[in-house]
XYZ file of N, CA and C in Angstrom:
516
model
N 1.253 -1.046 0.279
C 0.140 0.228 0.233
C 0.777 0.925 -0.202
N 0.946 2.007 -1.143
C 1.228 2.965 -1.275
C 0.750 4.257 -1.167
N 0.337 5.283 -0.034
C -0.269 6.621 -0.027
C 0.563 7.958 -0.324
N 0.518 8.732 -1.033
C 0.959 9.974 -1.102
C 0.537 10.934 0.090
N 0.369 11.429 1.083
C -0.072 12.836 1.219
C -0.512 14.306 0.737
N -1.351 15.190 1.115
C -1.448 15.795 1.437
C -0.156 17.166 1.062
N 1.032 16.413 2.079
C 1.890 17.709 2.369
C 3.358 16.258 1.605
N 2.876 15.725 0.612
C 3.941 15.177 -0.548
C 4.832 14.726 0.414
N 4.362 13.769 1.966
C 4.836 12.928 1.646
C 4.135 11.508 1.853
N 4.853 9.644 1.855
C 5.032 8.829 1.115
C 4.647 7.966 2.761
N 3.847 7.074 2.508
C 3.769 5.922 4.022
C 3.453 4.829 2.904
N 4.295 3.786 3.266
C 4.520 2.750 3.108
C 4.557 1.344 3.413
N 3.895 0.358 3.354
C 3.065 -0.877 4.562
C 3.299 -1.768 3.700
N 3.930 -2.470 4.159
C 4.127 -4.216 3.751
C 3.839 -5.165 4.496
N 3.262 -6.435 4.057
C 3.099 -7.029 5.638
C 3.689 -8.545 5.208
N 4.656 -8.356 6.178
C 5.697 -9.797 6.016
C 5.260 -10.678 7.165
N 5.144 -11.571 6.653
C 4.594 -12.297 8.371
C 3.390 -12.348 8.629
N 2.257 -11.807 7.850
C 1.220 -11.087 8.349
C 0.350 -10.056 8.587
N 1.691 -9.670 9.130
C 1.584 -7.963 10.129
C 1.888 -6.652 9.043
N 2.156 -5.645 9.286
C 2.074 -4.456 8.718
C 3.428 -3.915 8.633
N 4.580 -4.104 8.301
C 5.891 -2.846 8.348
C 5.375 -1.603 7.481
N 5.477 -0.402 8.125
C 5.799 0.499 7.697
C 6.453 1.473 7.798
N 6.844 2.758 7.052
C 7.788 3.536 6.584
C 6.977 4.817 6.661
N 6.705 6.080 7.532
C 6.682 7.806 6.935
C 7.450 8.071 6.001
N 7.545 9.028 5.451
C 8.550 10.108 4.542
C 9.611 10.061 5.518
N 9.691 10.103 6.549
C 10.874 10.607 7.827
C 11.502 8.661 7.271
N 11.129 7.893 6.940
C 12.146 6.617 7.039
C 12.008 6.178 8.419
N 11.486 6.342 9.473
C 11.188 5.414 10.141
C 10.708 4.066 10.497
N 10.419 3.147 10.598
C 9.981 2.269 10.308
C 9.368 2.146 11.907
N 7.620 1.102 11.669
C 7.123 1.072 12.713
C 6.828 0.004 12.680
N 5.836 -1.678 13.456
C 6.037 -2.894 13.525
C 5.020 -2.829 13.872
N 3.707 -3.392 13.412
C 2.786 -3.327 14.196
C 2.317 -4.903 15.396
N 2.043 -4.783 15.795
C 1.597 -6.099 17.296
C 2.055 -7.654 16.199
N 0.573 -7.453 14.962
C 0.771 -8.824 14.539
C 2.157 -9.567 14.030
N 3.199 -8.361 13.623
C 4.205 -8.520 13.094
C 5.962 -9.483 13.535
N 5.276 -10.803 14.604
C 5.948 -11.000 15.132
C 6.869 -11.786 14.533
N 6.401 -12.599 13.191
C 7.753 -13.795 12.341
C 8.417 -12.877 11.950
N 9.431 -13.036 12.416
C 10.776 -12.971 11.600
C 11.306 -12.671 10.154
N 11.712 -11.697 9.768
C 11.183 -11.344 8.318
C 12.738 -12.459 7.448
N 12.282 -12.682 6.647
C 12.884 -13.337 5.403
C 13.709 -12.903 4.447
N 14.408 -13.632 3.543
C 15.052 -12.271 2.630
C 14.237 -12.614 1.591
N 13.213 -13.333 1.107
C 11.978 -13.088 0.740
C 11.143 -11.523 0.387
N 10.638 -11.407 1.643
C 9.971 -10.763 1.966
C 11.194 -9.445 2.414
N 12.242 -9.271 2.594
C 12.905 -8.540 2.422
C 13.317 -7.681 1.731
N 13.483 -8.437 0.340
C 13.259 -8.433 -0.935
C 12.344 -7.209 -1.681
N 11.078 -7.924 -1.215
C 9.997 -7.061 -1.648
C 9.269 -5.986 -0.460
N 10.292 -5.797 0.386
C 10.099 -4.989 1.269
C 11.281 -3.196 0.894
N 12.265 -3.642 -0.035
C 13.093 -3.279 -0.620
C 12.516 -2.843 -2.069
N 11.772 -3.545 -2.915
C 11.178 -2.858 -3.787
C 10.413 -1.765 -3.852
N 9.510 -2.550 -2.515
C 8.386 -1.318 -2.711
C 8.638 -0.025 -1.805
N 9.803 -0.114 -1.568
C 10.159 0.650 -0.898
C 10.817 1.955 -2.106
N 11.176 1.295 -2.711
C 11.877 1.574 -3.941
C 10.636 2.210 -5.177
N 9.994 1.562 -4.685
C 8.517 2.136 -6.203
C 7.687 3.364 -5.323
N 7.702 3.252 -4.231
C 6.829 4.549 -3.623
C 8.170 5.910 -3.864
N 9.364 5.703 -3.681
C 10.383 6.995 -4.319
C 9.696 7.161 -6.155
N 9.534 5.665 -6.360
C 9.410 6.570 -7.684
C 8.222 6.917 -8.041
N 6.903 6.815 -7.499
C 5.884 7.079 -7.561
C 6.161 8.788 -6.913
N 6.601 8.877 -5.638
C 6.790 9.782 -5.271
C 7.325 11.040 -6.759
N 8.514 10.279 -7.426
C 9.177 11.133 -8.530
C 8.219 11.122 -9.488
N 7.594 10.124 -9.888
C 6.856 11.277 -10.531
C 5.297 12.209 -10.278
N 5.459 11.859 -9.727
C 4.597 12.464 -9.362
C 4.263 14.172 -9.102
N 5.784 13.982 -8.391
C 6.208 15.721 -8.584
C 7.137 16.246 -9.671
N 7.262 15.550 -10.471
C 7.904 15.341 -11.994
C 6.260 16.116 -12.687
N 5.607 15.495 -12.538
C 4.361 15.954 -13.252
C 3.548 17.233 -12.921
N 3.739 17.849 -11.785
C 3.292 18.948 -10.732
C 4.710 20.084 -11.160
N 6.195 19.543 -10.846
C 7.006 20.868 -10.799
C 7.026 21.056 -12.474
N 6.683 20.088 -13.170
C 7.532 20.241 -14.989
C 6.372 20.804 -15.134
N 4.963 20.680 -15.634
C 3.808 21.447 -16.276
C 4.293 21.218 -17.316
N 4.579 20.019 -17.796
C 4.508 19.947 -19.233
C 5.674 20.441 -20.085
N 6.732 20.911 -19.254
C 7.797 20.713 -19.792
C 8.188 18.845 -19.919
N 9.327 19.185 -20.906
C 10.152 17.268 -20.638
C 10.730 17.277 -20.011
N 10.690 16.831 -19.028
C 12.119 16.358 -18.649
C 11.762 15.020 -17.494
N 12.609 14.147 -17.388
C 13.202 12.775 -16.853
C 14.142 12.528 -15.933
N 14.178 11.964 -15.180
C 15.013 11.717 -13.134
C 15.489 10.207 -14.025
N 16.375 9.940 -13.635
C 17.509 8.685 -13.635
C 17.947 8.865 -12.313
N 17.623 7.520 -12.004
C 18.333 7.040 -10.655
C 19.643 6.892 -10.787
N 20.327 6.831 -9.385
C 21.388 5.748 -9.501
C 21.713 5.278 -8.431
N 22.998 4.421 -8.403
C 22.663 3.763 -6.481
C 21.808 3.663 -6.306
N 21.680 3.362 -5.153
C 20.854 2.193 -4.394
C 18.960 2.380 -4.976
N 18.481 3.545 -5.945
C 17.654 3.931 -6.292
C 17.101 2.727 -7.669
N 18.791 3.636 -8.333
C 18.733 2.870 -9.747
C 18.906 1.189 -9.874
N 18.910 0.414 -8.663
C 19.116 -0.775 -8.101
C 17.880 -1.343 -7.988
N 17.084 -0.585 -7.476
C 16.026 -0.801 -6.204
C 16.252 -1.627 -5.205
N 17.265 -0.621 -4.870
C 17.330 -0.911 -3.668
C 17.342 -0.207 -1.948
N 16.455 0.801 -2.057
C 16.383 1.805 -1.504
C 16.043 1.323 -0.576
N 16.706 1.427 0.887
C 16.133 1.066 2.036
C 15.144 2.022 2.976
N 15.361 1.948 4.333
C 14.399 3.123 4.789
C 15.570 4.087 4.854
N 16.484 4.024 4.993
C 17.784 5.496 5.358
C 18.563 5.936 3.944
N 18.214 5.711 3.341
C 18.576 5.629 1.762
C 17.863 7.114 1.417
N 19.383 7.642 0.646
C 18.688 8.967 -0.057
C 18.803 8.294 -1.152
N 17.991 9.309 -2.145
C 18.172 8.730 -3.346
C 18.233 9.998 -4.648
N 19.989 9.103 -4.963
C 20.896 9.997 -6.334
C 19.689 9.884 -7.574
N 20.227 11.768 -7.658
C 19.055 11.869 -9.606
C 20.511 12.524 -10.241
N 19.983 12.157 -11.347
C 20.198 12.773 -12.475
C 18.895 13.498 -13.219
N 18.918 14.933 -13.697
C 17.869 15.260 -13.928
C 18.257 15.308 -15.749
N 17.530 14.810 -16.965
C 17.239 15.012 -17.902
C 16.537 16.433 -18.672
N 16.882 17.378 -19.362
C 15.205 17.712 -20.170
C 15.690 18.037 -21.976
N 14.661 18.604 -22.212
C 13.903 18.779 -23.504
C 13.452 19.803 -23.696
N 13.429 20.177 -25.236
C 12.643 21.144 -25.342
C 12.011 22.713 -24.334
N 13.054 23.066 -23.278
C 13.116 24.157 -22.397
C 14.679 24.857 -22.043
N 14.370 25.577 -21.861
C 16.366 26.970 -21.736
C 16.653 26.142 -20.919
N 18.003 26.285 -20.356
C 18.592 26.002 -19.164
C 18.226 26.495 -18.221
N 17.879 27.871 -18.271
C 17.185 28.302 -16.471
C 15.970 28.180 -16.192
N 15.108 27.579 -17.705
C 13.620 27.085 -17.156
C 13.845 25.556 -16.234
N 14.549 25.127 -17.168
C 14.989 23.140 -16.357
C 15.190 23.137 -15.183
N 16.298 24.209 -14.680
C 17.370 24.463 -12.830
C 16.155 25.179 -12.022
N 14.798 26.213 -12.912
C 13.696 26.240 -11.936
C 12.540 25.178 -11.855
N 12.874 24.501 -12.896
C 11.946 23.083 -12.741
C 12.362 21.897 -10.820
N 13.770 22.076 -12.417
C 14.736 21.144 -10.842
C 14.729 21.390 -9.668
N 15.022 22.946 -9.306
C 14.780 23.510 -7.734
C 13.451 23.071 -6.727
N 12.408 23.801 -8.325
C 11.019 23.110 -7.234
C 11.024 21.446 -6.723
N 11.675 20.780 -7.788
C 10.986 18.986 -8.087
C 11.840 19.196 -6.473
N 12.707 19.005 -6.246
C 13.575 19.183 -5.314
C 13.308 19.899 -3.839
N 13.315 20.995 -4.021
C 12.352 21.654 -3.378
C 10.442 20.756 -2.192
N 9.694 20.167 -3.288
C 9.306 19.429 -3.147
C 8.922 17.987 -2.202
N 10.294 17.219 -2.689
C 10.812 16.237 -2.379
C 11.138 16.409 -1.064
N 12.240 17.141 -0.486
C 13.139 17.562 0.520
C 12.419 18.693 1.643
N 12.228 19.353 1.817
C 11.488 20.063 2.388
C 10.621 19.241 3.509
N 10.797 20.180 4.677
C 10.182 18.423 6.411
C 8.892 19.333 6.330
N 7.774 18.425 6.312
C 6.268 19.212 7.168
C 6.630 18.454 7.649
N 4.494 18.712 8.194
C 4.561 18.260 9.785
C 4.590 16.395 9.890
N 4.516 15.932 9.060
C 4.619 14.971 8.278
C 5.668 13.878 8.415
N 6.945 14.993 8.262
C 8.456 14.737 7.640
C 8.563 15.073 6.394
N 9.714 14.411 5.744
C 10.072 14.648 4.703
C 9.468 13.380 2.892
N 9.673 13.281 1.754
C 9.311 12.380 1.096
C 10.578 11.867 1.188
N 11.110 12.419 0.275
C 12.491 11.643 -0.244
C 14.143 12.496 0.006
N 14.961 12.305 0.538
C 15.906 12.822 0.923
C 16.941 12.729 -0.676
N 16.681 13.561 -1.489
C 17.330 13.943 -2.698
C 18.519 14.394 -2.487
N 19.584 13.824 -3.457
C 21.632 13.868 -3.343
C 21.260 13.750 -4.839
N 21.139 15.527 -5.506
C 21.686 15.524 -7.308
C 22.825 15.953 -7.218
N 24.352 15.763 -6.530
C 25.869 16.206 -6.638
C 26.061 14.988 -7.641
N 25.402 14.152 -7.844
C 26.493 12.992 -8.799
C 26.478 13.380 -10.309
N 25.670 14.109 -10.256
C 25.605 15.335 -11.802
C 26.933 15.750 -12.387
N 26.785 15.487 -13.180
C 28.070 15.814 -14.543
C 28.217 17.387 -13.606
N 29.836 16.731 -13.376
C 30.715 18.500 -12.721
C 30.194 18.705 -11.211
N 29.466 17.847 -10.866
C 29.176 17.716 -9.456
C 28.198 19.022 -8.670
N 28.569 19.519 -7.443
C 27.773 20.938 -6.740
C 28.275 22.133 -8.236
N 29.048 22.150 -8.883
C 29.028 23.352 -10.004
C 28.261 23.007 -11.284
N 28.131 22.410 -11.583
C 27.324 21.907 -12.369
C 26.003 22.254 -12.103
N 25.292 22.362 -14.097
C 23.801 22.377 -13.906
C 23.089 21.412 -12.973
N 21.979 21.846 -12.526
C 21.333 21.050 -12.134
C 20.451 19.720 -12.413
N 20.350 20.476 -14.207
C 19.747 19.187 -15.525
C 20.457 19.763 -16.587
N 20.599 18.852 -17.611
C 21.529 18.988 -19.005
C 20.250 18.262 -20.221
N 20.338 19.127 -21.291
C 19.610 18.157 -22.106
C 20.482 16.670 -22.617
N 20.610 15.600 -23.457
C 20.858 14.341 -23.088
C 21.502 15.084 -23.998
N 22.258 15.352 -25.295
C 23.524 15.270 -26.109
C 24.178 15.435 -24.957
N 24.016 16.864 -24.033
C 24.726 17.404 -23.586
C 25.553 16.422 -22.415
N 24.218 15.741 -21.796
C 24.828 14.462 -20.949
C 25.882 13.526 -21.216
N 25.069 12.922 -22.531
C 26.093 11.386 -23.097
C 27.621 12.258 -23.340
N 27.600 13.163 -24.357
C 28.362 13.971 -24.034
C 29.920 14.182 -22.926
N 29.705 14.719 -22.309
C 29.694 15.099 -20.407
C 30.710 13.298 -20.291
N 29.632 12.639 -20.087
C 30.314 11.041 -19.838
C 31.014 10.021 -21.200
N 31.312 10.958 -21.867
C 31.882 10.170 -22.728
C 33.046 10.748 -22.792
N 33.003 12.150 -22.497
C 34.134 12.615 -22.669
C 35.039 13.259 -22.202
N 34.367 14.078 -20.689
C 34.606 14.496 -19.665
C 34.965 13.715 -18.809
N 33.833 12.849 -17.873
C 33.837 12.426 -17.078
C 34.912 11.523 -16.227
N 35.287 11.423 -14.932
C 35.687 10.631 -14.449
C 35.360 8.980 -14.256
N 36.157 7.869 -14.694
C 36.096 7.199 -14.180
C 35.352 6.296 -13.502
N 35.314 6.556 -12.197
C 33.747 6.385 -11.000
C 32.692 6.602 -11.641
N 32.495 7.953 -12.034
C 31.064 8.709 -12.421
C 30.992 7.927 -14.106
N 31.762 7.080 -14.054
C 30.988 6.163 -15.258
C 30.724 5.220 -14.867
N 31.452 4.481 -14.120
C 31.108 3.214 -12.838
C 30.164 3.424 -12.152
N 29.078 4.889 -11.831
C 28.071 5.003 -11.284
C 27.289 5.010 -12.168
N 27.109 4.654 -13.248
C 25.911 4.557 -14.531
C 25.866 2.846 -14.762
N 26.394 2.417 -13.767
C 26.036 0.373 -13.663
C 24.776 0.410 -13.699
N 24.059 0.692 -12.263
C 23.015 1.674 -12.006
C 21.625 1.830 -12.214
N 22.037 2.828 -13.385
C 21.534 3.983 -13.712
C 20.830 3.388 -14.702
N 18.978 4.557 -14.224
C 17.623 3.819 -14.645
C 17.096 4.576 -14.926
N 16.027 5.556 -15.692
C 15.048 5.973 -15.494
C 13.863 6.043 -15.076
N 13.933 6.641 -14.279
C 12.548 6.498 -12.537
C 11.497 7.682 -13.289
N 11.377 8.660 -13.789
C 10.650 9.544 -13.985
C 10.219 10.000 -14.978
N 9.571 10.378 -15.527
C 9.310 11.889 -16.434
C 8.950 11.265 -17.915
């Protein structure tokens, strides 16, 4: 069960061993009394997959709201890219845009990060880490696909190309 509340927080509930394990947007797990059975690896894998699905649902909804018709894609790296998120994970993201100028793309991505990361009374939806983007903290928050590919083909460090091993489109 996945719900996204009005404050843009997500709640994930899985049912290992017949009981519910829930995590709110702040990442704090809680276990119902009915869930006394020890977690098994298949159940753990299911919960990890569901946490990744929740993050993708949050990203898709926020891209729809923040981009407002602009063509924007989000690429998940690391644990999100590998569908391996856990309750404590941040999400490593790259943003790629098309058909908007660089200034507008920066505004959209800043809004997207803000919607996901700003604390509310219910917590935060996701801890977003955009620093694995081309040129790191000094680089643009979003680039066109051609510019992004050019960067990885000609200027990226080995570790940056290795980070692409788990890269996959997650929203947009």
